[in-house]
Amino acid sequence: MQEARQAFLVDTLKKLLGQDSPTGFTDGVVTAAETIARELGFAARRTNKGNLIITVPGREPGRKVGLCAHVDTLGLMVRSITADGMLMVTKVGGPLLPTLDGEYCRIYTRQGQVYTGTVLSLSPSVHVQDDAATRPRDEKNMAVRIDEKVHGKEDVEALGIAAGDYVCYDPKTVVTGSGFVKSRFLDDKASAACLLTLLWQMQQTGTRPRYESYFTLTVHEEVGHGGATLPTVDELLAVDMGCIGEDLSCTEYQVSICAKDNGGPYDYGMVSRLEKLAKDHGVAYAVDIYPHYGSDVGAAWRAGMDCRAALIGPGVHASHGMERTHLDALHATLDLAGLYLELA
């Protein structure tokens, strides 16, 4: 069972990561996730804002539970075109721009064309510019070089490229023989793959959660309002990346349980229950406080949802940069989410 679960998990994760989906440009990845859910026999629908809601019947009446992860990612958008035909960009979400220097990308026009390019510093050559190594890597000093024969702004405009077009950079996904998953956008497609794999597990084993559950994949988390229109539930468990680094105890091999982030503490009772479940069932976990973090729970609470809520997720190193986690962390996240749902 574990081997089959891992095969489905990895395949699903690769499918999600293979779809460009910066916030506001998520139809492709939602379609991929919806197809997977429907093929597993679960009812799925989209909201007006684009979230995907998958309904899972429970064994007992009386309560409603929500699990959510987000499939929107970081990205870039064309801001303007320079006189020599480069694309100046603005951030979608909060990518670490210095890590994008030299990354390949795709430019999607509103007419349906797709062009390739490279994100570069405006001082890209050590043989030419004195400040090639020292020039800031920020929105004012980085641009996209298009892989087309263009000599100026008019040539770029003739291609159909304009302000507001999305620029999507490569995830560069690799799964190593030692079990590491290296890729951009593990935040939060790793968690979304876990939720879809949990559906697969229920389908394979004939199990169901104790209470009616809504699995929601949100599409505006990276800009702060993904959870603002979630289904009304009594409890909400967000599944998003766990933080690794200074003053934190989580590793790439564990599921992280967040006690507090920028928005304040999560529900004390839920956090305590999740920690006890992990401890009692031998799930590798850590409890941490995230110093620079917000989740769909915060958006749901700010929108007025009256629910208890908590946050778990696989430990991810180098978030918003060149991320990495391990299959152990994904399995731990799956196990804890299953225990939370009281599958039987």
Coordinates of C-alpha atoms in Angstrom, one line a residue:
M1 CA 0.0 0.0 0.0
Q2 CA 2.8 2.4 0.9
E3 CA 4.6 1.9 -2.4
A4 CA 1.4 2.4 -4.4
R5 CA 0.5 5.5 -2.4
Q6 CA 3.9 7.0 -3.0
A7 CA 3.7 6.2 -6.8
F8 CA 0.3 8.1 -6.9
L9 CA 1.6 10.9 -4.8
V10 CA 4.7 11.5 -7.0
D11 CA 2.7 11.2 -10.2
T12 CA 0.1 13.7 -8.9
L13 CA 2.8 16.1 -7.7
K14 CA 4.5 16.1 -11.0
K15 CA 1.2 16.7 -12.8
L16 CA 0.4 19.7 -10.6
L17 CA 4.0 21.1 -10.8
G18 CA 3.8 20.7 -14.6
Q19 CA 1.0 23.3 -14.9
D20 CA 2.0 27.0 -14.8
S21 CA -0.3 28.6 -12.2
P22 CA 0.8 31.9 -10.7
T23 CA -2.1 33.6 -8.8
G24 CA -4.7 34.7 -11.3
F25 CA -3.7 32.2 -14.0
T26 CA -4.7 28.9 -12.4
D27 CA -7.3 27.3 -14.7
G28 CA -4.9 24.7 -16.0
V29 CA -3.8 23.4 -12.6
V30 CA -7.4 23.4 -11.3
T31 CA -8.5 21.4 -14.3
A32 CA -5.8 18.9 -13.7
A33 CA -6.8 18.5 -10.0
E34 CA -10.5 18.4 -10.8
T35 CA -9.9 15.6 -13.4
I36 CA -8.0 13.6 -10.7
A37 CA -10.7 14.0 -8.1
R38 CA -13.5 13.1 -10.5
E39 CA -11.6 10.0 -11.8
L40 CA -11.4 8.9 -8.1
G41 CA -15.2 9.2 -7.9
F42 CA -15.5 12.4 -5.8
A43 CA -17.9 15.3 -6.6
A44 CA -16.0 18.5 -7.4
R45 CA -17.1 22.0 -8.3
R46 CA -15.5 25.4 -8.9
T47 CA -16.5 28.6 -7.1
N48 CA -16.9 31.9 -8.8
K49 CA -13.4 32.9 -7.7
G50 CA -11.9 29.6 -9.1
N51 CA -11.4 27.5 -6.0
L52 CA -12.0 23.8 -6.4
I53 CA -14.2 22.2 -3.7
I54 CA -14.2 18.4 -3.5
T55 CA -17.0 17.0 -1.3
V56 CA -16.3 13.8 0.8
P57 CA -19.3 12.2 2.6
G58 CA -18.8 11.4 6.2
R59 CA -19.8 8.4 8.3
E60 CA -21.7 10.5 10.9
P61 CA -23.9 13.6 10.7
G62 CA -23.7 16.8 12.8
R63 CA -20.4 18.4 11.9
K64 CA -18.6 19.7 8.8
V65 CA -14.8 19.7 8.4
G66 CA -12.7 21.5 5.9
L67 CA -9.2 20.8 4.6
C68 CA -7.5 23.3 2.2
A69 CA -4.3 23.7 0.3
H70 CA -3.5 26.2 -2.5
V71 CA -2.5 25.5 -6.1
D72 CA -1.7 29.1 -7.0
T73 CA 2.1 29.9 -7.1
L74 CA 4.5 32.7 -7.3
G75 CA 5.2 34.3 -10.7
L76 CA 5.8 37.5 -12.7
M77 CA 3.8 39.7 -14.9
V78 CA 4.9 42.0 -17.7
R79 CA 5.0 45.6 -16.5
S80 CA 6.4 47.4 -19.5
I81 CA 8.6 46.9 -22.6
T82 CA 11.9 48.6 -22.9
A83 CA 13.2 50.5 -26.0
D84 CA 15.5 47.6 -26.8
G85 CA 12.8 44.9 -26.5
M86 CA 13.3 43.6 -22.9
L87 CA 10.3 42.9 -20.6
M88 CA 10.2 44.7 -17.3
V89 CA 8.2 42.7 -14.8
T90 CA 6.3 43.0 -11.5
K91 CA 6.1 40.2 -8.9
V92 CA 3.0 38.1 -8.4
G93 CA 3.2 37.1 -4.8
G94 CA 6.6 37.2 -3.1
P95 CA 9.3 35.3 -5.2
L96 CA 12.9 35.7 -4.1
L97 CA 14.0 37.6 -7.2
P98 CA 17.8 37.0 -6.8
T99 CA 17.1 33.3 -7.2
L100 CA 15.4 33.9 -10.6
D101 CA 18.5 35.4 -12.3
G102 CA 19.1 33.1 -15.3
E103 CA 15.8 31.1 -15.0
Y104 CA 14.0 30.1 -18.2
C105 CA 10.4 31.2 -18.4
R106 CA 7.3 31.3 -20.6
I107 CA 5.3 34.4 -21.6
Y108 CA 1.6 33.9 -22.1
T109 CA -0.3 36.5 -24.1
R110 CA -4.0 37.2 -23.9
Q111 CA -4.4 36.1 -27.5
G112 CA -3.1 32.6 -26.6
Q113 CA 0.5 32.8 -27.8
V114 CA 3.2 31.3 -25.6
Y115 CA 6.8 32.6 -26.0
T116 CA 9.9 31.5 -24.1
G117 CA 12.5 33.6 -22.5
T118 CA 15.1 34.1 -19.7
V119 CA 14.9 36.2 -16.6
L120 CA 18.1 38.2 -16.3
S121 CA 19.9 41.0 -14.6
L122 CA 20.1 44.2 -16.7
S123 CA 23.8 43.8 -16.2
P124 CA 24.1 40.1 -17.3
S125 CA 27.6 39.9 -18.6
V126 CA 30.9 39.9 -16.6
H127 CA 32.7 40.7 -19.9
V128 CA 30.7 43.9 -20.4
Q129 CA 29.3 45.4 -17.2
D130 CA 31.4 46.3 -14.2
D131 CA 28.5 45.7 -11.9
A132 CA 27.4 42.3 -13.3
A133 CA 28.0 40.7 -9.9
T134 CA 26.9 43.5 -7.7
R135 CA 23.9 45.1 -9.4
P136 CA 20.7 44.5 -7.3
R137 CA 18.4 41.7 -8.3
D138 CA 15.1 43.4 -8.0
E139 CA 12.2 44.6 -10.2
K140 CA 14.0 47.7 -11.3
N141 CA 17.2 45.8 -12.3
M142 CA 15.9 42.6 -13.8
A143 CA 14.0 41.9 -17.1
V144 CA 13.0 39.1 -19.4
R145 CA 15.0 38.4 -22.6
I146 CA 12.6 37.0 -25.2
D147 CA 13.6 34.1 -27.5
E148 CA 12.4 35.9 -30.6
K149 CA 14.1 38.2 -33.2
V150 CA 13.2 41.6 -31.7
H151 CA 15.2 44.8 -31.9
G152 CA 12.9 47.2 -30.1
K153 CA 9.6 47.8 -28.4
E154 CA 7.6 47.7 -31.6
D155 CA 8.8 44.3 -32.5
V156 CA 7.7 42.9 -29.1
E157 CA 4.3 44.5 -29.4
A158 CA 3.9 43.0 -32.9
L159 CA 4.3 39.6 -31.2
G160 CA 1.2 40.4 -29.1
I161 CA 3.1 40.8 -25.9
A162 CA 1.8 43.5 -23.6
A163 CA 1.6 44.7 -20.0
G164 CA -0.4 42.3 -17.9
D165 CA 0.8 39.1 -19.6
Y166 CA 2.0 36.4 -17.3
V167 CA 5.6 35.3 -17.0
C168 CA 5.9 31.8 -15.6
Y169 CA 9.4 30.4 -14.7
D170 CA 10.3 26.8 -14.7
P171 CA 9.7 24.7 -11.6
K172 CA 12.7 22.5 -12.4
T173 CA 11.2 19.4 -10.7
V174 CA 13.5 16.5 -9.7
V175 CA 12.7 13.5 -7.5
T176 CA 16.0 12.0 -6.4
G177 CA 16.7 8.3 -5.7
S178 CA 17.2 9.3 -2.1
G179 CA 13.7 10.6 -1.8
F180 CA 14.2 14.3 -2.0
V181 CA 11.8 16.4 -4.1
K182 CA 13.5 19.5 -5.5
S183 CA 11.3 22.0 -7.2
R184 CA 9.9 25.5 -7.1
F185 CA 6.3 25.8 -6.0
L186 CA 6.3 22.9 -3.5
D187 CA 4.6 25.8 -1.6
D188 CA 1.9 24.6 -1.9
K189 CA 1.5 22.0 -4.7
A190 CA 3.2 19.4 -2.4
S191 CA 0.3 19.8 0.1
A192 CA -2.3 19.8 -2.7
A193 CA -0.8 16.5 -4.0
C194 CA -1.2 15.2 -0.4
L195 CA -4.9 16.0 -0.3
L196 CA -5.5 14.4 -3.7
T197 CA -3.5 11.4 -2.5
L198 CA -5.6 11.2 0.6
L199 CA -8.7 11.0 -1.7
W200 CA -6.9 8.1 -3.6
Q201 CA -6.2 6.4 -0.3
M202 CA -9.9 6.6 0.7
Q203 CA -11.0 5.3 -2.7
Q204 CA -8.5 2.4 -2.5
T205 CA -9.4 1.3 1.1
G206 CA -13.1 2.1 1.1
T207 CA -12.7 4.4 4.1
R208 CA -14.4 7.7 4.8
P209 CA -13.9 10.5 7.3
R210 CA -15.9 10.6 10.4
Y211 CA -17.7 13.8 9.3
E212 CA -18.6 15.4 6.0
S213 CA -15.5 17.0 4.7
Y214 CA -14.7 19.6 2.1
F215 CA -11.3 19.5 0.4
T216 CA -10.7 22.9 -1.1
L217 CA -7.8 23.9 -3.4
T218 CA -7.6 27.6 -3.3
V219 CA -6.2 29.9 -6.0
H220 CA -5.4 33.3 -4.3
E221 CA -3.4 32.3 -1.3
E222 CA -0.1 33.9 -2.4
V223 CA -1.8 37.3 -2.5
G224 CA -3.6 36.9 0.8
H225 CA -7.3 36.1 0.1
G226 CA -7.4 32.5 -1.0
G227 CA -9.3 31.4 2.0
A228 CA -11.8 34.2 2.1
T229 CA -14.6 32.2 0.4
L230 CA -14.1 28.7 1.8
P231 CA -17.1 26.5 2.6
T232 CA -18.5 27.2 6.0
V233 CA -17.3 24.5 8.4
D234 CA -16.9 23.8 12.1
E235 CA -13.2 23.1 11.8
L236 CA -10.7 24.0 9.2
L237 CA -7.3 22.3 8.7
A238 CA -5.0 24.2 6.3
V239 CA -2.3 22.1 4.7
D240 CA 0.6 24.3 3.6
M241 CA 4.3 24.2 3.7
G242 CA 6.2 23.9 7.0
C243 CA 9.0 26.3 7.6
I244 CA 12.7 25.2 8.1
G245 CA 15.5 27.5 9.3
E246 CA 16.8 29.6 12.1
D247 CA 15.0 29.1 15.5
L248 CA 12.7 26.4 14.0
S249 CA 12.8 22.7 14.8
C250 CA 11.1 21.2 11.7
T251 CA 13.2 19.2 9.1
E252 CA 12.5 18.0 5.6
Y253 CA 11.5 14.7 7.0
Q254 CA 8.6 15.8 9.2
V255 CA 5.1 17.2 9.2
S256 CA 5.1 20.7 10.8
I257 CA 2.3 21.8 13.1
C258 CA 2.1 25.5 13.3
A259 CA 1.2 27.0 16.7
K260 CA 1.4 30.7 15.6
D261 CA 2.2 32.7 12.5
N262 CA 2.0 36.4 11.6
G263 CA -1.7 36.4 12.1
G264 CA -1.6 35.1 15.6
P265 CA -2.1 31.7 17.3
Y266 CA -4.0 28.8 15.8
D267 CA -6.7 27.1 17.8
Y268 CA -5.1 25.7 20.9
G269 CA -7.4 22.7 21.1
M270 CA -6.8 21.7 17.5
V271 CA -3.0 22.2 17.7
S272 CA -2.9 20.1 20.9
R273 CA -5.0 17.3 19.4
L274 CA -2.8 17.2 16.2
E275 CA 0.3 17.0 18.3
K276 CA -1.2 14.1 20.4
L277 CA -2.3 12.3 17.3
A278 CA 1.2 12.5 15.8
K279 CA 2.9 11.5 19.0
D280 CA 0.5 8.6 19.8
H281 CA 0.8 7.1 16.2
G282 CA 4.5 7.6 15.7
V283 CA 4.2 10.3 13.0
A284 CA 7.4 12.4 12.7
Y285 CA 6.4 15.9 13.5
A286 CA 7.6 19.3 14.9
V287 CA 5.6 22.2 16.5
D288 CA 6.9 25.6 15.4
I289 CA 6.1 29.2 15.2
Y290 CA 6.5 30.7 11.7
P291 CA 8.1 34.2 11.8
H292 CA 7.1 35.5 8.3
Y293 CA 3.9 33.6 7.3
G294 CA 0.2 33.8 6.6
S295 CA -2.2 31.1 5.5
D296 CA -5.7 30.6 4.1
V297 CA -6.8 30.2 7.7
G298 CA -6.0 33.9 8.3
A299 CA -8.0 34.9 5.2
A300 CA -10.9 32.8 6.3
W301 CA -10.9 34.3 9.8
R302 CA -10.6 37.8 8.5
A303 CA -13.5 37.2 6.2
G304 CA -15.6 36.2 9.2
M305 CA -15.7 32.4 9.3
D306 CA -16.7 31.2 12.7
C307 CA -14.5 28.1 12.9
R308 CA -11.7 26.5 14.8
A309 CA -8.6 26.2 12.6
A310 CA -5.1 24.8 12.5
L311 CA -2.2 24.5 10.1
I312 CA 0.1 21.6 9.2
G313 CA 2.4 20.8 6.3
P314 CA 5.5 19.1 5.0
G315 CA 8.8 20.7 6.0
V316 CA 10.1 22.7 3.0
H317 CA 13.6 24.2 2.8
A318 CA 14.3 27.5 1.0
S319 CA 10.7 28.6 0.7
H320 CA 9.9 31.0 -2.2
G321 CA 13.3 30.1 -3.7
M322 CA 14.6 26.8 -4.9
E323 CA 12.6 24.6 -2.6
R324 CA 13.2 21.1 -1.4
T325 CA 11.4 18.5 0.8
H326 CA 11.5 14.8 1.3
L327 CA 9.0 12.1 0.6
D328 CA 9.1 11.3 4.3
A329 CA 7.6 14.7 5.0
L330 CA 4.8 14.1 2.5
H331 CA 3.9 10.8 4.0
A332 CA 3.9 12.2 7.5
T333 CA 1.6 15.0 6.3
L334 CA -0.7 12.4 4.7
D335 CA -0.7 10.3 7.9
L336 CA -1.5 13.2 10.2
A337 CA -4.3 14.5 7.9
G338 CA -5.8 11.0 7.8
L339 CA -5.7 10.7 11.6
Y340 CA -7.3 14.1 11.9
L341 CA -10.2 13.0 9.7
E342 CA -10.6 9.8 11.7
L343 CA -10.7 7.6 8.6
A344 CA -12.4 4.3 8.9

